PDB file of C-alpha atoms in Angstrom:
ATOM      1  CA  LYS A  11      14.142  19.786  -7.325  1.00  0.00           C
ATOM      2  CA  ALA A  12      14.217  21.364  -3.876  1.00  0.00           C
ATOM      3  CA  GLY A  13      13.297  19.037  -1.058  1.00  0.00           C
ATOM      4  CA  VAL A  14      10.707  19.457   1.673  1.00  0.00           C
ATOM      5  CA  THR A  15      11.359  22.560   3.713  1.00  0.00           C
ATOM      6  CA  GLN A  16      10.219  23.235   7.256  1.00  0.00           C
ATOM      7  CA  THR A  17      10.289  26.427   9.225  1.00  0.00           C
ATOM      8  CA  PRO A  18      11.393  27.281  11.757  1.00  0.00           C
ATOM      9  CA  ARG A  19      14.037  24.684  12.408  1.00  0.00           C
ATOM     10  CA  TYR A  20      14.205  25.338  16.124  1.00  0.00           C
ATOM     11  CA  LEU A  21      11.690  26.816  18.531  1.00  0.00           C
ATOM     12  CA  ILE A  22      11.466  27.397  22.246  1.00  0.00           C
ATOM     13  CA  LYS A  23       8.077  28.054  23.853  1.00  0.00           C
ATOM     14  CA  THR A  24       6.665  27.986  27.344  1.00  0.00           C
ATOM     15  CA  ARG A  25       3.767  25.959  28.688  1.00  0.00           C
ATOM     16  CA  GLY A  26       0.391  27.288  27.744  1.00  0.00           C
ATOM     17  CA  GLN A  27       1.553  29.058  24.607  1.00  0.00           C
ATOM     18  CA  GLN A  28       0.642  28.002  21.131  1.00  0.00           C
ATOM     19  CA  VAL A  29       2.894  27.346  18.171  1.00  0.00           C
ATOM     20  CA  THR A  30       2.537  27.178  14.359  1.00  0.00           C
ATOM     21  CA  LEU A  31       4.947  25.172  12.236  1.00  0.00           C
ATOM     22  CA  SER A  32       5.195  25.449   8.485  1.00  0.00           C
ATOM     23  CA  CYS A  33       5.955  22.900   5.755  1.00  0.00           C
ATOM     24  CA  SER A  34       6.525  23.453   2.055  1.00  0.00           C
ATOM     25  CA  PRO A  35       6.315  20.226   0.084  1.00  0.00           C
ATOM     26  CA  ILE A  36       8.383  19.194  -2.928  1.00  0.00           C
ATOM     27  CA  SER A  37       7.159  21.025  -6.008  1.00  0.00           C
ATOM     28  CA  GLY A  38       4.258  19.144  -7.563  1.00  0.00           C
ATOM     29  CA  HIS A  39       3.510  17.156  -4.407  1.00  0.00           C
ATOM     30  CA  ARG A  40      -0.007  17.616  -3.138  1.00  0.00           C
ATOM     31  CA  SER A  41      -0.086  15.445  -0.045  1.00  0.00           C
ATOM     32  CA  VAL A  42       1.515  16.539   3.223  1.00  0.00           C
ATOM     33  CA  SER A  43       1.766  14.387   6.352  1.00  0.00           C
ATOM     34  CA  TRP A  44       2.929  15.391   9.797  1.00  0.00           C
ATOM     35  CA  TYR A  45       4.706  13.239  12.354  1.00  0.00           C
ATOM     36  CA  GLN A  46       5.894  13.737  15.907  1.00  0.00           C
ATOM     37  CA  GLN A  47       9.079  12.121  17.134  1.00  0.00           C
ATOM     38  CA  THR A  48       9.940  11.822  20.807  1.00  0.00           C
ATOM     39  CA  PRO A  49      12.490   9.577  22.552  1.00  0.00           C
ATOM     40  CA  GLY A  50       9.761   7.760  24.421  1.00  0.00           C
ATOM     41  CA  GLN A  51       7.158   7.249  21.718  1.00  0.00           C
ATOM     42  CA  GLY A  52       9.268   7.220  18.587  1.00  0.00           C
ATOM     43  CA  LEU A  53       7.870   8.462  15.266  1.00  0.00           C
ATOM     44  CA  GLN A  54       4.094   8.859  15.358  1.00  0.00           C
ATOM     45  CA  PHE A  55       1.671   9.950  12.642  1.00  0.00           C
ATOM     46  CA  LEU A  56      -0.271  13.156  13.371  1.00  0.00           C
ATOM     47  CA  PHE A  57      -2.340  13.801  10.247  1.00  0.00           C
ATOM     48  CA  GLU A  58      -2.319  14.007   6.474  1.00  0.00           C
ATOM     49  CA  TYR A  59      -3.632  16.683   4.163  1.00  0.00           C
ATOM     50  CA  PHE A  60      -4.439  16.399   0.520  1.00  0.00           C
ATOM     51  CA  SER A  61      -6.227  19.003  -1.617  1.00  0.00           C
ATOM     52  CA  GLU A  62      -6.688  21.192   1.467  1.00  0.00           C
ATOM     53  CA  THR A  63      -8.624  18.418   3.235  1.00  0.00           C
ATOM     54  CA  GLN A  64      -7.561  16.335   6.175  1.00  0.00           C
ATOM     55  CA  ARG A  65      -7.577  12.739   4.922  1.00  0.00           C
ATOM     56  CA  ASN A  66      -6.238  10.829   7.897  1.00  0.00           C
ATOM     57  CA  LYS A  67      -5.633  11.545  11.549  1.00  0.00           C
ATOM     58  CA  GLY A  68      -3.507   9.911  14.181  1.00  0.00           C
ATOM     59  CA  ASN A  69      -4.297   9.476  17.866  1.00  0.00           C
ATOM     60  CA  PHE A  70      -3.466  12.943  19.183  1.00  0.00           C
ATOM     61  CA  PRO A  71      -5.596  15.360  21.197  1.00  0.00           C
ATOM     62  CA  GLY A  72      -7.500  18.182  19.576  1.00  0.00           C
ATOM     63  CA  ARG A  73      -4.807  20.661  20.614  1.00  0.00           C
ATOM     64  CA  PHE A  74      -2.974  19.436  17.524  1.00  0.00           C
ATOM     65  CA  SER A  75      -4.464  20.768  14.309  1.00  0.00           C
ATOM     66  CA  GLY A  76      -3.388  21.540  10.807  1.00  0.00           C
ATOM     67  CA  ARG A  77      -4.384  22.962   7.509  1.00  0.00           C
ATOM     68  CA  GLN A  78      -3.271  22.991   3.918  1.00  0.00           C
ATOM     69  CA  PHE A  79      -3.321  25.848   1.505  1.00  0.00           C
ATOM     70  CA  SER A  80      -4.152  25.858  -2.216  1.00  0.00           C
ATOM     71  CA  ASN A  81      -0.407  25.815  -3.060  1.00  0.00           C
ATOM     72  CA  SER A  82      -0.073  22.577  -0.975  1.00  0.00           C
ATOM     73  CA  ARG A  83       1.922  24.288   1.759  1.00  0.00           C
ATOM     74  CA  SER A  84       0.799  23.126   5.174  1.00  0.00           C
ATOM     75  CA  GLU A  85       0.859  24.376   8.698  1.00  0.00           C
ATOM     76  CA  MET A  86       0.322  22.598  11.958  1.00  0.00           C
ATOM     77  CA  ASN A  87      -0.688  24.258  15.172  1.00  0.00           C
ATOM     78  CA  VAL A  88      -0.353  23.123  18.747  1.00  0.00           C
ATOM     79  CA  SER A  89      -2.338  25.073  21.294  1.00  0.00           C
ATOM     80  CA  THR A  90      -1.907  25.184  25.066  1.00  0.00           C
ATOM     81  CA  LEU A  91       1.536  23.664  24.907  1.00  0.00           C
ATOM     82  CA  GLU A  92       2.543  21.031  27.454  1.00  0.00           C
ATOM     83  CA  LEU A  93       6.031  19.906  28.417  1.00  0.00           C
ATOM     84  CA  GLY A  94       5.360  16.605  26.697  1.00  0.00           C
ATOM     85  CA  ASP A  95       4.897  18.369  23.357  1.00  0.00           C
ATOM     86  CA  SER A  96       8.678  18.859  23.197  1.00  0.00           C
ATOM     87  CA  ALA A  97       9.598  16.842  20.137  1.00  0.00           C
ATOM     88  CA  LEU A  98      10.924  16.829  16.592  1.00  0.00           C
ATOM     89  CA  TYR A  99       8.028  17.580  14.279  1.00  0.00           C
ATOM     90  CA  LEU A 100       8.456  16.161  10.807  1.00  0.00           C
ATOM     91  CA  CYS A 101       6.643  16.900   7.618  1.00  0.00           C
ATOM     92  CA  ALA A 102       6.568  14.555   4.655  1.00  0.00           C
ATOM     93  CA  SER A 103       5.237  15.112   1.166  1.00  0.00           C
ATOM     94  CA  SER A 104       4.117  12.827  -1.616  1.00  0.00           C
ATOM     95  CA  LEU A 105       2.555  13.203  -5.047  1.00  0.00           C
ATOM     96  CA  SER A 106      -0.944  12.361  -3.950  1.00  0.00           C
ATOM     97  CA  SER A 107      -2.883  10.465  -1.334  1.00  0.00           C
ATOM     98  CA  LEU A 108      -2.541   7.106  -3.051  1.00  0.00           C
ATOM     99  CA  GLY A 109       0.178   5.711  -0.855  1.00  0.00           C
ATOM    100  CA  GLU A 110       3.170   6.884  -2.869  1.00  0.00           C
ATOM    101  CA  THR A 111       6.590   7.357  -1.387  1.00  0.00           C
ATOM    102  CA  GLN A 112       6.811  10.076   1.195  1.00  0.00           C
ATOM    103  CA  TYR A 113       9.847  12.340   1.415  1.00  0.00           C
ATOM    104  CA  PHE A 114      10.633  13.972   4.715  1.00  0.00           C
ATOM    105  CA  GLY A 115      11.828  17.427   5.614  1.00  0.00           C
ATOM    106  CA  PRO A 116      14.531  18.178   8.173  1.00  0.00           C
ATOM    107  CA  GLY A 117      12.026  18.753  10.946  1.00  0.00           C
ATOM    108  CA  THR A 118      11.306  21.460  13.471  1.00  0.00           C
ATOM    109  CA  ARG A 119      12.640  20.860  16.942  1.00  0.00           C
ATOM    110  CA  LEU A 120      10.294  22.281  19.563  1.00  0.00           C
ATOM    111  CA  LEU A 121      11.280  22.671  23.178  1.00  0.00           C
ATOM    112  CA  VAL A 122       8.572  23.543  25.648  1.00  0.00           C
ATOM    113  CA  LEU A 123       9.774  24.978  28.958  1.00  0.00           C
TER     114      LEU A 123
ATOM    115  CA  ASP B   5      -0.740  -2.124   8.960  1.00  0.00           C
ATOM    116  CA  ALA B   6       1.477  -5.191   9.167  1.00  0.00           C
ATOM    117  CA  LYS B   7       3.893  -5.308  12.020  1.00  0.00           C
ATOM    118  CA  THR B   8       7.616  -5.570  11.349  1.00  0.00           C
ATOM    119  CA  THR B   9      10.388  -6.990  13.501  1.00  0.00           C
ATOM    120  CA  GLN B  10      13.962  -5.744  13.224  1.00  0.00           C
ATOM    121  CA  PRO B  11      17.084  -6.323  15.314  1.00  0.00           C
ATOM    122  CA  THR B  12      17.650  -3.468  17.749  1.00  0.00           C
ATOM    123  CA  SER B  13      21.222  -2.885  16.692  1.00  0.00           C
ATOM    124  CA  MET B  14      23.906  -4.104  14.273  1.00  0.00           C
ATOM    125  CA  ASP B  15      27.540  -3.344  13.590  1.00  0.00           C
ATOM    126  CA  CYS B  16      29.350  -3.485  10.275  1.00  0.00           C
ATOM    127  CA  ALA B  17      32.905  -2.727   9.203  1.00  0.00           C
ATOM    128  CA  GLU B  18      33.461   0.143   6.798  1.00  0.00           C
ATOM    129  CA  GLY B  19      33.709  -1.096   3.229  1.00  0.00           C
ATOM    130  CA  ARG B  20      31.822  -4.314   3.886  1.00  0.00           C
ATOM    131  CA  ALA B  21      28.253  -5.042   2.901  1.00  0.00           C
ATOM    132  CA  ALA B  22      25.684  -4.268   5.586  1.00  0.00           C
ATOM    133  CA  ASN B  23      22.726  -6.688   5.572  1.00  0.00           C
ATOM    134  CA  LEU B  24      19.730  -5.521   7.585  1.00  0.00           C
ATOM    135  CA  PRO B  25      16.929  -8.043   8.089  1.00  0.00           C
ATOM    136  CA  CYS B  26      13.248  -7.383   8.579  1.00  0.00           C
ATOM    137  CA  ASN B  27      10.513  -9.785   9.467  1.00  0.00           C
ATOM    138  CA  HIS B  28       6.966  -9.039   8.250  1.00  0.00           C
ATOM    139  CA  SER B  29       5.224 -12.372   8.520  1.00  0.00           C
ATOM    140  CA  THR B  30       1.695 -10.918   8.453  1.00  0.00           C
ATOM    141  CA  ILE B  31       2.183  -8.866   5.279  1.00  0.00           C
ATOM    142  CA  SER B  32      -0.800  -8.676   2.952  1.00  0.00           C
ATOM    143  CA  GLY B  33      -0.723  -9.123  -0.781  1.00  0.00           C
ATOM    144  CA  ASN B  34      -1.148  -5.447  -1.513  1.00  0.00           C
ATOM    145  CA  GLU B  35       1.425  -4.213   0.957  1.00  0.00           C
ATOM    146  CA  TYR B  36       4.824  -2.901  -0.046  1.00  0.00           C
ATOM    147  CA  VAL B  37       8.007  -3.076   1.955  1.00  0.00           C
ATOM    148  CA  TYR B  38       9.605   0.334   2.458  1.00  0.00           C
ATOM    149  CA  TRP B  39      12.963   1.215   3.966  1.00  0.00           C
ATOM    150  CA  TYR B  40      13.883   4.571   5.476  1.00  0.00           C
ATOM    151  CA  ARG B  41      16.837   5.649   7.503  1.00  0.00           C
ATOM    152  CA  GLN B  42      17.304   8.453   9.974  1.00  0.00           C
ATOM    153  CA  ILE B  43      20.656   9.955  10.710  1.00  0.00           C
ATOM    154  CA  HIS B  44      20.751  11.527  14.164  1.00  0.00           C
ATOM    155  CA  SER B  45      18.158  14.315  14.531  1.00  0.00           C
ATOM    156  CA  GLN B  46      17.514  14.586  10.797  1.00  0.00           C
ATOM    157  CA  GLY B  47      14.356  13.739   8.917  1.00  0.00           C
ATOM    158  CA  PRO B  48      13.977  10.149   7.745  1.00  0.00           C
ATOM    159  CA  GLN B  49      15.493   9.494   4.310  1.00  0.00           C
ATOM    160  CA  TYR B  50      13.718   7.235   1.824  1.00  0.00           C
ATOM    161  CA  ILE B  51      15.974   4.396   0.663  1.00  0.00           C
ATOM    162  CA  ILE B  52      14.014   1.905  -1.393  1.00  0.00           C
ATOM    163  CA  HIS B  53      10.780  -0.046  -1.610  1.00  0.00           C
ATOM    164  CA  GLY B  54       9.453  -3.185  -3.267  1.00  0.00           C
ATOM    165  CA  LEU B  55       6.435  -5.467  -3.565  1.00  0.00           C
ATOM    166  CA  LYS B  56       7.769  -8.924  -4.385  1.00  0.00           C
ATOM    167  CA  ASN B  57      10.682  -8.608  -6.769  1.00  0.00           C
ATOM    168  CA  ASN B  58      14.162  -7.696  -5.667  1.00  0.00           C
ATOM    169  CA  GLU B  59      14.948  -4.019  -6.179  1.00  0.00           C
ATOM    170  CA  THR B  60      18.188  -2.042  -6.543  1.00  0.00           C
ATOM    171  CA  ASN B  61      18.920   1.638  -6.733  1.00  0.00           C
ATOM    172  CA  GLU B  62      21.945   3.826  -6.201  1.00  0.00           C
ATOM    173  CA  MET B  63      21.682   3.524  -2.455  1.00  0.00           C
ATOM    174  CA  ALA B  64      20.855  -0.056  -1.708  1.00  0.00           C
ATOM    175  CA  SER B  65      19.367  -3.393  -2.757  1.00  0.00           C
ATOM    176  CA  LEU B  66      16.208  -4.909  -1.334  1.00  0.00           C
ATOM    177  CA  ILE B  67      15.819  -8.668  -1.288  1.00  0.00           C
ATOM    178  CA  ILE B  68      12.288  -9.952  -0.531  1.00  0.00           C
ATOM    179  CA  THR B  69      11.781 -13.655   0.128  1.00  0.00           C
ATOM    180  CA  GLU B  70       9.470 -15.589  -2.127  1.00  0.00           C
ATOM    181  CA  ASP B  71       6.786 -15.905   0.561  1.00  0.00           C
ATOM    182  CA  ARG B  72       7.213 -12.150   1.276  1.00  0.00           C
ATOM    183  CA  LYS B  73       7.429 -12.777   5.007  1.00  0.00           C
ATOM    184  CA  SER B  74      10.855 -11.243   5.371  1.00  0.00           C
ATOM    185  CA  SER B  75      13.257  -8.980   3.536  1.00  0.00           C
ATOM    186  CA  THR B  76      16.839  -7.764   3.692  1.00  0.00           C
ATOM    187  CA  LEU B  77      18.208  -4.361   2.941  1.00  0.00           C
ATOM    188  CA  ILE B  78      21.747  -4.484   1.602  1.00  0.00           C
ATOM    189  CA  LEU B  79      24.152  -1.552   1.633  1.00  0.00           C
ATOM    190  CA  PRO B  80      26.878  -2.950  -0.630  1.00  0.00           C
ATOM    191  CA  HIS B  81      29.874  -0.941   0.561  1.00  0.00           C
ATOM    192  CA  ALA B  82      29.038   0.645   3.875  1.00  0.00           C
ATOM    193  CA  THR B  83      30.652   3.943   4.778  1.00  0.00           C
ATOM    194  CA  LEU B  84      30.767   5.834   8.075  1.00  0.00           C
ATOM    195  CA  ARG B  85      27.969   8.074   6.758  1.00  0.00           C
ATOM    196  CA  ASP B  86      25.651   5.044   6.646  1.00  0.00           C
ATOM    197  CA  THR B  87      25.559   5.005  10.473  1.00  0.00           C
ATOM    198  CA  ALA B  88      21.878   5.596  11.201  1.00  0.00           C
ATOM    199  CA  VAL B  89      18.629   4.049  12.407  1.00  0.00           C
ATOM    200  CA  TYR B  90      17.043   1.986   9.644  1.00  0.00           C
ATOM    201  CA  TYR B  91      13.308   1.487   9.554  1.00  0.00           C
ATOM    202  CA  CYS B  92      11.471  -1.250   7.725  1.00  0.00           C
ATOM    203  CA  ILE B  93       7.797  -0.411   7.089  1.00  0.00           C
ATOM    204  CA  VAL B  94       5.039  -2.235   5.290  1.00  0.00           C
ATOM    205  CA  ARG B  95       2.172  -0.303   3.827  1.00  0.00           C
ATOM    206  CA  PRO B  96      -0.456  -0.699   1.116  1.00  0.00           C
ATOM    207  CA  LEU B  97      -0.354   1.419  -2.020  1.00  0.00           C
ATOM    208  CA  ILE B  98      -3.983   2.539  -1.782  1.00  0.00           C
ATOM    209  CA  GLN B  99      -5.864   5.753  -1.260  1.00  0.00           C
ATOM    210  CA  GLY B 100      -5.721   7.059   2.247  1.00  0.00           C
ATOM    211  CA  ALA B 101      -2.743   4.953   3.236  1.00  0.00           C
ATOM    212  CA  GLN B 102      -0.334   7.786   3.762  1.00  0.00           C
ATOM    213  CA  LYS B 103       0.188   6.914   7.428  1.00  0.00           C
ATOM    214  CA  LEU B 104       3.602   5.385   7.943  1.00  0.00           C
ATOM    215  CA  VAL B 105       3.879   3.244  11.063  1.00  0.00           C
ATOM    216  CA  PHE B 106       7.441   3.329  12.330  1.00  0.00           C
ATOM    217  CA  GLY B 107       8.799   0.705  14.713  1.00  0.00           C
ATOM    218  CA  GLN B 108      11.954   1.057  16.707  1.00  0.00           C
ATOM    219  CA  GLY B 109      14.195   0.295  13.740  1.00  0.00           C
ATOM    220  CA  THR B 110      17.732  -1.098  13.658  1.00  0.00           C
ATOM    221  CA  ARG B 111      20.546   1.136  14.850  1.00  0.00           C
ATOM    222  CA  LEU B 112      23.355   0.405  12.388  1.00  0.00           C
ATOM    223  CA  THR B 113      26.861   1.434  13.379  1.00  0.00           C
ATOM    224  CA  ILE B 114      29.577   1.396  10.737  1.00  0.00           C
ATOM    225  CA  ASN B 115      32.997   0.972  12.329  1.00  0.00           C
ATOM    226  CA  PRO B 116      36.223   2.199  10.743  1.00  0.00           C
TER     227      PRO B 116
END
């Protein structure tokens, strides 16, 4: 089975712009979670989607949003980018929203200039 | 979620067993112990998880103490490719518990 895929792998944006990141889960997995990793804050949970519904949300401002499509693929969007949004954005998928093992993708590295 | 405590860093010689401890003294009865590792700038890789029995798979063994307040991840024959940050996480297996809370982890260095 193919693993979790994330596109793009690398991205450079400037302050004020917006960005959309994409995640394709493992085939058959219906839950997708997003995480942000920075050197200062470590790995932090952004949100989780299951059956096209946001099930759980971390402590991030409203500039961070996401959605999930009927094929379980997910996108996350960050609007009005700030320098501090530079990070590795990770997507993880699991079979459902029942706490099963999550499998991570390679991440998208975002640099905001 | 229960808090975990891990040593900041550890070293191990190549070919030897690497034993990574984790303290989770406030773990609840329905919480599992999960281990992930992250090789530099890659996504975390799932290693193993367990509830109260010891577990083994092709990557590692997980030993959980009888009172479940601590556990040890064992990499039986460490190689240079096992150099990574190892995260111990406790989480319940219930609906809506998809949020993983990562601590700082243990930076394991395998030396030739």
